[in-house]
Coordinates of N, CA and C in Angstrom, one line a residue:
X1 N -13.9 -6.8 2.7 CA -14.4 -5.4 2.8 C -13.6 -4.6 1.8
X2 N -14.6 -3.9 1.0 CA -13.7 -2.9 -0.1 C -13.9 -1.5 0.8
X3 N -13.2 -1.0 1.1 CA -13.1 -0.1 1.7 C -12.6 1.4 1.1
X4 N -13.2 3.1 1.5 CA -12.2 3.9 1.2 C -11.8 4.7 2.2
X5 N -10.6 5.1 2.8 CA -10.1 5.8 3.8 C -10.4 7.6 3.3
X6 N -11.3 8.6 4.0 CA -11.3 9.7 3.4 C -10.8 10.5 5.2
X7 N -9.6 11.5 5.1 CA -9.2 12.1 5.8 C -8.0 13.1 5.1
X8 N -8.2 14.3 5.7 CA -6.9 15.4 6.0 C -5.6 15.1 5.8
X9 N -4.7 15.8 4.9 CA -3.5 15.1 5.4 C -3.0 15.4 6.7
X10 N -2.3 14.3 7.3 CA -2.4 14.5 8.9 C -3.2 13.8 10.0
X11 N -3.9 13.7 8.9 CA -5.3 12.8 10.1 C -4.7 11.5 10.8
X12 N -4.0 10.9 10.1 CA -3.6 9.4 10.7 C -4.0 8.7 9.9
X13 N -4.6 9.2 8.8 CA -5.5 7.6 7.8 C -4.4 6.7 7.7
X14 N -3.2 7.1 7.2 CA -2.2 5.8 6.5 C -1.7 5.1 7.8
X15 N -1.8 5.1 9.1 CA -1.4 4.5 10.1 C -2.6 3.6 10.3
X16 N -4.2 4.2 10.2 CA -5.2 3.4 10.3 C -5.2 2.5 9.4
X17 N -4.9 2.8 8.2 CA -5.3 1.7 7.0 C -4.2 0.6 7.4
X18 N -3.4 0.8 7.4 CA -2.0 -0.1 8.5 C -2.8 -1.2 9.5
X19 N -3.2 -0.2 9.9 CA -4.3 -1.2 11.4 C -5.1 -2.1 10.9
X20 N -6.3 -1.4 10.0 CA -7.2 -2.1 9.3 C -6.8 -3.3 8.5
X21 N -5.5 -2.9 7.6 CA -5.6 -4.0 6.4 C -5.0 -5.4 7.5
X22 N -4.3 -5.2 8.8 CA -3.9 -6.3 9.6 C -5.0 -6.8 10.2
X23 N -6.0 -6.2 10.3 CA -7.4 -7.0 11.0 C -7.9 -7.5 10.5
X24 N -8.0 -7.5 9.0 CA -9.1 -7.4 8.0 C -8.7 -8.7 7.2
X25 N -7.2 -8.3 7.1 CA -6.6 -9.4 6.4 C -6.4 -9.2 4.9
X26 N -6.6 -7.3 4.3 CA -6.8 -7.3 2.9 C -5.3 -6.1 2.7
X27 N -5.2 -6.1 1.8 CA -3.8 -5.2 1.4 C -4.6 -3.7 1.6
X28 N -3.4 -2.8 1.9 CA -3.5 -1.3 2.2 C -2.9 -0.8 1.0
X29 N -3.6 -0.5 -0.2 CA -3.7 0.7 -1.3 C -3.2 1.7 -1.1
X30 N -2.4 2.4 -1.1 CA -1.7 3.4 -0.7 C -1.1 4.7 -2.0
X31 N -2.1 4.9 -2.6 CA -1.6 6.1 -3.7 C -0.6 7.3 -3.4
X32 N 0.1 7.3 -2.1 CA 0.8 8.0 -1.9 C 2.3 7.7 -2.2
X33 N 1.8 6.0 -1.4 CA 3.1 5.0 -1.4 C 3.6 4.8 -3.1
X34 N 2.4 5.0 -4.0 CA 2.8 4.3 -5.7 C 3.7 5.8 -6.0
X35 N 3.2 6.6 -5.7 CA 3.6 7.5 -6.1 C 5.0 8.5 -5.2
X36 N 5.0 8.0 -4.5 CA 6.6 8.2 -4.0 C 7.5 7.2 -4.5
X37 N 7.1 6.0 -5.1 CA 8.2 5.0 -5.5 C 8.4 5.7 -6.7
X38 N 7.7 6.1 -7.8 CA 7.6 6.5 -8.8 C 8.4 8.1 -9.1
X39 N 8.2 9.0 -8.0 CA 8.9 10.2 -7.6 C 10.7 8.8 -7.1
X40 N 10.9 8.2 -6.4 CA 12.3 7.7 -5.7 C 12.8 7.4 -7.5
X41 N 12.2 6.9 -8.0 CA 12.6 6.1 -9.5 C 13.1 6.8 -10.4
X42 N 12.4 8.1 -9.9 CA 12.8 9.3 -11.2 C 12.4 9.1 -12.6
X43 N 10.7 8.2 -12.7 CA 9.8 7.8 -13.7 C 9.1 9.4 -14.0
X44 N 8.9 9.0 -15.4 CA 8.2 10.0 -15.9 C 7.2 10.9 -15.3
X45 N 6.3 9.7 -14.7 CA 5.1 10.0 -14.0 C 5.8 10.7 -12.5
X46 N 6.8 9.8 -12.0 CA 7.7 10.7 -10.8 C 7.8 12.3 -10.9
X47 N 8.4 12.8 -12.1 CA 9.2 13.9 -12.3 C 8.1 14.7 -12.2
X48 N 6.4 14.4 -13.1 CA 5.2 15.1 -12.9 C 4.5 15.2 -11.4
X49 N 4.4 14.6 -10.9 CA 3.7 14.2 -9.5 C 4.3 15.2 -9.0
X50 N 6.0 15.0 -9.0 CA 6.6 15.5 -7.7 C 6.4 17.2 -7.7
X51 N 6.5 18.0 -9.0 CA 5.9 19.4 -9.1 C 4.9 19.4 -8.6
X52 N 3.7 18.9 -8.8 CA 2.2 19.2 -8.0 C 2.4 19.2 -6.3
X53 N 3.2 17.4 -6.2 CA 3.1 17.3 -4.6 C 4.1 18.6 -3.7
X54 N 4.9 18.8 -4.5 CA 5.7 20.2 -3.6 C 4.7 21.1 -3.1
X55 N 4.1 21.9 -4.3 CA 3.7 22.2 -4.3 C 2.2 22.4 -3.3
X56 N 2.0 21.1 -3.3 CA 0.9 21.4 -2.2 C -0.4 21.1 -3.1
X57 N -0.2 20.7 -4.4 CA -1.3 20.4 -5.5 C -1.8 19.2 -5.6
X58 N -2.5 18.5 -5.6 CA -3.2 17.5 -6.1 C -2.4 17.0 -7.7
X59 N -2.2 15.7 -7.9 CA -2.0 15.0 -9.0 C -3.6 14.8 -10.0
X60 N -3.6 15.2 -11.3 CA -3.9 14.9 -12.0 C -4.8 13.9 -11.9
X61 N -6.2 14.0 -11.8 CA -7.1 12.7 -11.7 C -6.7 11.9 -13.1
X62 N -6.5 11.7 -14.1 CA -6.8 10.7 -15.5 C -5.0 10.2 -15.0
X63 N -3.5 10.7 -14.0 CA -3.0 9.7 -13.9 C -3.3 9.6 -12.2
X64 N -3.9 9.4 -11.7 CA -4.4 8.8 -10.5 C -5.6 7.6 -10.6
X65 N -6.5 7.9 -11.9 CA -7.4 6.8 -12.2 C -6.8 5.3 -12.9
X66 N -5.6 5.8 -13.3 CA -4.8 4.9 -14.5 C -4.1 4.0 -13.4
X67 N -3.0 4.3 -12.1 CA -2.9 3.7 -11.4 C -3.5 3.5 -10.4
X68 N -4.5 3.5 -10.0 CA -5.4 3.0 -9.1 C -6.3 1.7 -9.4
X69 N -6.5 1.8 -10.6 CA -7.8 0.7 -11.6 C -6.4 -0.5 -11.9
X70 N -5.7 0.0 -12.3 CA -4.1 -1.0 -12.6 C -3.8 -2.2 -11.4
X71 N -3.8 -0.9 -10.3 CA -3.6 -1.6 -8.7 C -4.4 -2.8 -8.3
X72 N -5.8 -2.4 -8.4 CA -6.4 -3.5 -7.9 C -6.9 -4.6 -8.7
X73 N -6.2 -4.4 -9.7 CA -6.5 -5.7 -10.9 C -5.5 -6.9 -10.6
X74 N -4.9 -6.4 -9.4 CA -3.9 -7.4 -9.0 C -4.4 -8.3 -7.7
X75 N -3.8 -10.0 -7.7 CA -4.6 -10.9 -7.2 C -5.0 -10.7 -5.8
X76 N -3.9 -9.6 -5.0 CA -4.2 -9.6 -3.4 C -5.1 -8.5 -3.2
X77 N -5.8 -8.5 -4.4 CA -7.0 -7.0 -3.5 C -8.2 -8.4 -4.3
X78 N -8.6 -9.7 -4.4 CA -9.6 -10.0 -5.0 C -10.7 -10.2 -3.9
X79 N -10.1 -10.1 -2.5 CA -10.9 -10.6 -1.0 C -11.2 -9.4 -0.6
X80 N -10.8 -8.1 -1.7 CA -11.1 -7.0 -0.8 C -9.7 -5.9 -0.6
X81 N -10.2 -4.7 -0.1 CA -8.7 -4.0 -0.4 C -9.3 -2.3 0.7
X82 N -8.4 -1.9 1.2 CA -8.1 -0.2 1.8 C -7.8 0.7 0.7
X83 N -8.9 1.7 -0.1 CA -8.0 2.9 -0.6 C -7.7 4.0 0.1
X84 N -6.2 3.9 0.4 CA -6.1 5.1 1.3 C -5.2 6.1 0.3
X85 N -6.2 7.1 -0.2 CA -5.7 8.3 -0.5 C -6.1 8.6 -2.1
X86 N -7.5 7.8 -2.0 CA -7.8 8.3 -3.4 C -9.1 7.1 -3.4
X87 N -10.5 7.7 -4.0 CA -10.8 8.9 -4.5 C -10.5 10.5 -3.6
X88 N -9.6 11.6 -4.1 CA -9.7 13.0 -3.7 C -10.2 13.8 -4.2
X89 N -11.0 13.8 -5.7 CA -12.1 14.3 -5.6 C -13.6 14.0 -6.0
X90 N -14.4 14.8 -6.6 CA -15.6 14.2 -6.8 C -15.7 13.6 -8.2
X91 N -14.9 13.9 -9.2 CA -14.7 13.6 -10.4 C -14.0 12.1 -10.2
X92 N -13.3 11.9 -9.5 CA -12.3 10.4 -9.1 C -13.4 9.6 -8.9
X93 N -14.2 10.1 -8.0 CA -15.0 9.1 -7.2 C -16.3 9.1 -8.1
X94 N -16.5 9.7 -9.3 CA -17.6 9.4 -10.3 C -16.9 8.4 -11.3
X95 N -15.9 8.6 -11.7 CA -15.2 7.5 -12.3 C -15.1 6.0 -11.7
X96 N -14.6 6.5 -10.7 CA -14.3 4.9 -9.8 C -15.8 4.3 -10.0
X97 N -16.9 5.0 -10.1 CA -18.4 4.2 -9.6 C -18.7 3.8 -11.4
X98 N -18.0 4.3 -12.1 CA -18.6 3.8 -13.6 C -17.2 3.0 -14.1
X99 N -16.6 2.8 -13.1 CA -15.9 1.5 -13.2 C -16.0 0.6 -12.7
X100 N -15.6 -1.3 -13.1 CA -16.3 -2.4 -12.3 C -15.1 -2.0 -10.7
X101 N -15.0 -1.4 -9.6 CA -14.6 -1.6 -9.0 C -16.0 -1.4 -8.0
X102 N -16.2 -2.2 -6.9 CA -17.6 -2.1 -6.1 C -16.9 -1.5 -4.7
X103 N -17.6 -0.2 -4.1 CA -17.3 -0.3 -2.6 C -18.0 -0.1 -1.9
X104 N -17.6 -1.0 -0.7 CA -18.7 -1.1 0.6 C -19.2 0.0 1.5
X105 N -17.8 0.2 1.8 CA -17.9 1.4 2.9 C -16.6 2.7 3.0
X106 N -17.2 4.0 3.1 CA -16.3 5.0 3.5 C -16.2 5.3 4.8
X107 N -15.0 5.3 5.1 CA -15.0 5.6 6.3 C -14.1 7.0 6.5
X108 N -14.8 8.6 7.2 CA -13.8 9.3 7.3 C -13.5 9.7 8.8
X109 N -12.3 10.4 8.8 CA -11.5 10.4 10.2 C -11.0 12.1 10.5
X110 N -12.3 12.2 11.6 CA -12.1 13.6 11.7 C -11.4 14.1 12.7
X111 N -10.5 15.4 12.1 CA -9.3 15.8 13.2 C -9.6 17.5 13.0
X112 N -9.4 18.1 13.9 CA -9.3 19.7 14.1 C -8.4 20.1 13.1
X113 N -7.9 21.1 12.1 CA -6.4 21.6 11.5 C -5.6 22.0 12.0
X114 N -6.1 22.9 12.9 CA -5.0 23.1 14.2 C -4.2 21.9 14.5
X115 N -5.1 21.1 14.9 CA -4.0 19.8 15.5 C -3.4 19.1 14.4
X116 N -3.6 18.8 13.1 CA -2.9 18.3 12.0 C -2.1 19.5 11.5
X117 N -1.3 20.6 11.7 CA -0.6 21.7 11.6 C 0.8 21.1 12.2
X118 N 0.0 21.1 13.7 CA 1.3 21.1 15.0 C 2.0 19.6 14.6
X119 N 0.5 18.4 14.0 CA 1.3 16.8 13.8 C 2.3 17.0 12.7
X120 N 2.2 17.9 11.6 CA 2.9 17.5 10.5 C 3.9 18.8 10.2
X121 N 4.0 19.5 10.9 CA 4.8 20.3 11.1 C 6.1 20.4 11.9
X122 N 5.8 19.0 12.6 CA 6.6 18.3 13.8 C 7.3 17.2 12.9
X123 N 7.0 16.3 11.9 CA 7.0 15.4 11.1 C 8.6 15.9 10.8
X124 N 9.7 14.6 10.9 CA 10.8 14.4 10.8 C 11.1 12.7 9.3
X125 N 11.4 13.1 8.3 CA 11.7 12.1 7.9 C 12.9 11.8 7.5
X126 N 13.6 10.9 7.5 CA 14.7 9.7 7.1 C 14.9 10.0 5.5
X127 N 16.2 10.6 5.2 CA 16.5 11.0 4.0 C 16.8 9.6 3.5
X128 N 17.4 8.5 4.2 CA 17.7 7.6 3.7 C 17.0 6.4 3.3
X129 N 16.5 5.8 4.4 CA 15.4 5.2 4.5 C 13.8 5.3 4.7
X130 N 13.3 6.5 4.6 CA 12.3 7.0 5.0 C 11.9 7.0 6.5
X131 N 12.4 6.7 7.2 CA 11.7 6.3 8.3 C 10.9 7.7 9.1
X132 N 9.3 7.4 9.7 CA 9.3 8.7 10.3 C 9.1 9.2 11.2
X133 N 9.7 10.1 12.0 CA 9.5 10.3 13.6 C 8.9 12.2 13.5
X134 N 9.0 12.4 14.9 CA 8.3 13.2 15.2 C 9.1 14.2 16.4
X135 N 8.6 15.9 16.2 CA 9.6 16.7 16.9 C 9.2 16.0 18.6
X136 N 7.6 15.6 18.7 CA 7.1 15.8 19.8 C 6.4 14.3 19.9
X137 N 6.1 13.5 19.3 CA 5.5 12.2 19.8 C 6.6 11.1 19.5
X138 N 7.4 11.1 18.2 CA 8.3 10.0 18.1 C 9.4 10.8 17.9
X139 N 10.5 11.2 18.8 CA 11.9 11.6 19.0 C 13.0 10.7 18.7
X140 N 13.2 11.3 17.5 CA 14.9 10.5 17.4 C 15.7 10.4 18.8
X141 N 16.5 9.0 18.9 CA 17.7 9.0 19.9 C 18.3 10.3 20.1
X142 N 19.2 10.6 18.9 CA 19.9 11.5 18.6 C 19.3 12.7 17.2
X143 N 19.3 13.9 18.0 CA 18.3 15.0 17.5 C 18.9 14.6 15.6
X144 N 18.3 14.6 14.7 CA 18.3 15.0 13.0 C 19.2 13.9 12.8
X145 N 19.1 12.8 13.5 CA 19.5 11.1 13.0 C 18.4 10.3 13.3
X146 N 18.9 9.2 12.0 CA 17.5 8.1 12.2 C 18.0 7.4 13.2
X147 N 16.9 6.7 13.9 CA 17.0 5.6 14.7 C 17.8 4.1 13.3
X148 N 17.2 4.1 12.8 CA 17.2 3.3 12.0 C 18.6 2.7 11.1
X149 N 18.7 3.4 10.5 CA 20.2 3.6 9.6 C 21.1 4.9 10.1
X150 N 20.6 5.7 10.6 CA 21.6 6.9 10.7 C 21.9 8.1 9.9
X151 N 20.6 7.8 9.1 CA 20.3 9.0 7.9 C 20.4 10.2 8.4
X152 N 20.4 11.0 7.6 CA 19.9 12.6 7.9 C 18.4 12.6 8.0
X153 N 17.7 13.1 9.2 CA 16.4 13.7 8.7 C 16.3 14.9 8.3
X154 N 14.8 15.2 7.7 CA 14.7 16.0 6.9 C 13.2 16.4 6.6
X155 N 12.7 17.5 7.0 CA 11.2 18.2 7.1 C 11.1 17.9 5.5
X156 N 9.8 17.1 4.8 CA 9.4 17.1 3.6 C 9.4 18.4 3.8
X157 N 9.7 18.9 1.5 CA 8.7 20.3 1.5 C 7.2 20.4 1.9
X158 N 6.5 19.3 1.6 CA 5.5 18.9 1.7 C 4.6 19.4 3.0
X159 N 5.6 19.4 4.1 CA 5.6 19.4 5.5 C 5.9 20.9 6.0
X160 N 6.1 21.6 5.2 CA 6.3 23.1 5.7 C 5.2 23.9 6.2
X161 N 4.7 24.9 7.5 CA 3.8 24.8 7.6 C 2.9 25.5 6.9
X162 N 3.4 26.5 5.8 CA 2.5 27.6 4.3 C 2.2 26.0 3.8
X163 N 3.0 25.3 3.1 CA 2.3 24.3 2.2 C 1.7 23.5 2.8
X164 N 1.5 23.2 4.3 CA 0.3 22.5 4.6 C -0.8 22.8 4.9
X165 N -0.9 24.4 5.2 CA -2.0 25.2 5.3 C -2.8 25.2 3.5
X166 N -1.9 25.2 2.8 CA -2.5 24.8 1.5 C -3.3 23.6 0.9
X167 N -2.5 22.6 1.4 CA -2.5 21.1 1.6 C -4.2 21.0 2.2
X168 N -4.4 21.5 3.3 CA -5.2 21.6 4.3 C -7.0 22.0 3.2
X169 N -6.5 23.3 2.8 CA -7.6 24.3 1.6 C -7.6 23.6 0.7
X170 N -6.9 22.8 -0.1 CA -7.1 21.7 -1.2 C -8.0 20.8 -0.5
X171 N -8.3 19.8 0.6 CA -8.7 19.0 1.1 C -10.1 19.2 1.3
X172 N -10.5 20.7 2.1 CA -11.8 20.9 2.4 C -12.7 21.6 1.2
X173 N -11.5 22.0 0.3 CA -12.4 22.2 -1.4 C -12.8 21.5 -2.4
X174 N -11.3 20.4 -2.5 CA -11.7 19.7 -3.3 C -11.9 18.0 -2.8
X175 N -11.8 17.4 -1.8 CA -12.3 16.3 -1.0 C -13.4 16.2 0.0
X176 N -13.4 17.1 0.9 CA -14.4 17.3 1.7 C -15.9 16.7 1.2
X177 N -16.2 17.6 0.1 CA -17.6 17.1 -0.6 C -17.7 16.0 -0.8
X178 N -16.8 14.9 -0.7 CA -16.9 13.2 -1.0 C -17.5 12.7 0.5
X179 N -17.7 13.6 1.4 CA -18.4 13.1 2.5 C -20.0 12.7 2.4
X180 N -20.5 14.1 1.6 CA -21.8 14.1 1.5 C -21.9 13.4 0.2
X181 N -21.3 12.6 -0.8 CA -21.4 12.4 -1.9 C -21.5 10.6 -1.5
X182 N -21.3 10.6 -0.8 CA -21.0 8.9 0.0 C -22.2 8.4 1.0
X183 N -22.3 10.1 1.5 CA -23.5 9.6 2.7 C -24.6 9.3 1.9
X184 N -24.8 10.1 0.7 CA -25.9 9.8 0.1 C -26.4 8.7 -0.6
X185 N -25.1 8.1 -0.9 CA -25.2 6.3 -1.1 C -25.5 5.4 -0.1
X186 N -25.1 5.9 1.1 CA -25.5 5.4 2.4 C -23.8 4.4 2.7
X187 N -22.9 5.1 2.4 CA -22.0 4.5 2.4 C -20.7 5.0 3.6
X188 N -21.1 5.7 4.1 CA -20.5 6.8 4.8 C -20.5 6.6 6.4
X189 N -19.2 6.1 6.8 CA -19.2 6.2 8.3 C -18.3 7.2 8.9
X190 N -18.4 7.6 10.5 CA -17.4 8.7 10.7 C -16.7 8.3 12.0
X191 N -15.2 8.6 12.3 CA -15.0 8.2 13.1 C -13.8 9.7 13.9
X192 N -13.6 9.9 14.8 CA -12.9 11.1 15.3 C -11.6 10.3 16.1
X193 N -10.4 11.4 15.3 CA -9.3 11.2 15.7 C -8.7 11.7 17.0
X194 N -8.4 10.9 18.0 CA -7.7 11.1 19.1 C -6.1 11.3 19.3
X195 N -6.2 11.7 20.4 CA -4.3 11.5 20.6 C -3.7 10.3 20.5
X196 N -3.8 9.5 21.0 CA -3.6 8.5 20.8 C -3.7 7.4 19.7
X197 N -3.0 6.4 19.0 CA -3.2 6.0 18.1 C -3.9 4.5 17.9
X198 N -3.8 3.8 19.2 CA -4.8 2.9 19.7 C -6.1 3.6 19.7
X199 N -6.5 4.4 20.8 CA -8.0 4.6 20.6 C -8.7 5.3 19.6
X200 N -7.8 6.0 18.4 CA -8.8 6.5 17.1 C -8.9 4.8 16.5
X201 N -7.6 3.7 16.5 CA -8.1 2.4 16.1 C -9.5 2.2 16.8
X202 N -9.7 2.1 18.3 CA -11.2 1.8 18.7 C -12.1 2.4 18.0
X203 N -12.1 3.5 17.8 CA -13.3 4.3 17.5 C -13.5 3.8 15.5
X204 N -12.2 4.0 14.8 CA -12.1 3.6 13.3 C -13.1 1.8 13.4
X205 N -12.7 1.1 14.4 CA -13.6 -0.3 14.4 C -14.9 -0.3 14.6
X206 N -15.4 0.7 15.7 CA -16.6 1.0 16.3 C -17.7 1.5 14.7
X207 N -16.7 2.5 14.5 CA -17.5 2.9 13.4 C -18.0 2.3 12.0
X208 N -17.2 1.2 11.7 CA -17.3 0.1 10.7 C -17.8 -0.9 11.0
X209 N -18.7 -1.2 12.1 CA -19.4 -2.3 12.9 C -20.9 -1.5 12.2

């Protein structure tokens, strides 16, 4: 299955694509993951990204097309692959289709903003190791330490709640339309996100059946 993950930041997609690529058996594509290695590296392309992502901006479609098309020219996406987190907009996703990459199905994962506000506003991460918990669903042992190593946590800027209310207005301006741009290929499934992180898995399977 060539798959593309379309959701909110907040929604849960990078947890589902996690689920999925273990069922499925195909690697989870993660443009967020390339591009935080590349921001940790302090690469050229890092130093640019990371002004936009503060910011609450969108990365540059022509370098989001460059590593994405790079990505899956590699041997573990040949059975199939998760893009979770790109195409985000409609210009991405015109490109991707006049390139040889083929995909089967979109699947998007609908959540309230209100409740992706309170999720990522809550959002605790691991200065050290990344690791990430939560004010209200995953509680550190010990309040602003990781479970893990012992790091400091630390609220991404990312995660503040002005820049996610922005984050949020970028999404339904310039991604949202990839819903109807997909249905119209007949490629489009929908699935609604729960509290729980098992049963949006049910419903994410239900809907790709």
């Amino acid at each position: 299955m060539k798959l593309i993950l379309l959701a909110a930041p907040g929604a849960g997609k990078g947890t589902q694509a996690e689920k999925l690529s273990a069922n499925f058996g195909i690697p989870q594509i993660s443009t967020g993951a390339i591009l935080r290695k590349n921001i940790a590296d302090g690469t050229e392309l890092g130093v640019t990204a990371k002004s936009y992502i503060d910011g609450g901006k969108l990365v540059p479609d022509d370098v989001m097309i460059g590593i994405v098309t790079e990505r899956l020219k590699e041997d573990d996406c040949k059975n199939g692959f998760i893009l979770d987190g790109f195409p985000r907009t409609l210009a991405q996703a015109e490109a991707l289709d006049k390139s040889d990459v083929v995909i089967d199905k979109v699947l998007t994962i609908e959540v309230d903003d209100a409740k992706i506000i309170e999720r990522l506003s809550g959002r605790l991460e691991c200065k050290g190791c990344g690791t990430t918990f939560h004010k209200l669903y995953r509680v550190p042992a010990k309040e602003g330490v990781c479970d893990n190593c012992g790091g400091e946590l630390i609220t991404r800027a990312d995660d503040k709640p002005e820049t996610i209310k922005n984050r949020l207005d970028v999404y339904h301006t310039q991604t949202e339309p990839l819903k109807d741009y997909y249905k119209a290929q007949g490629k489009l499934a929908v699935a609604y996100g729960q509290e729980k992180i098992e049963d949006t898995t049910a419903e994410v399977l239900a809907a790709l059946k």
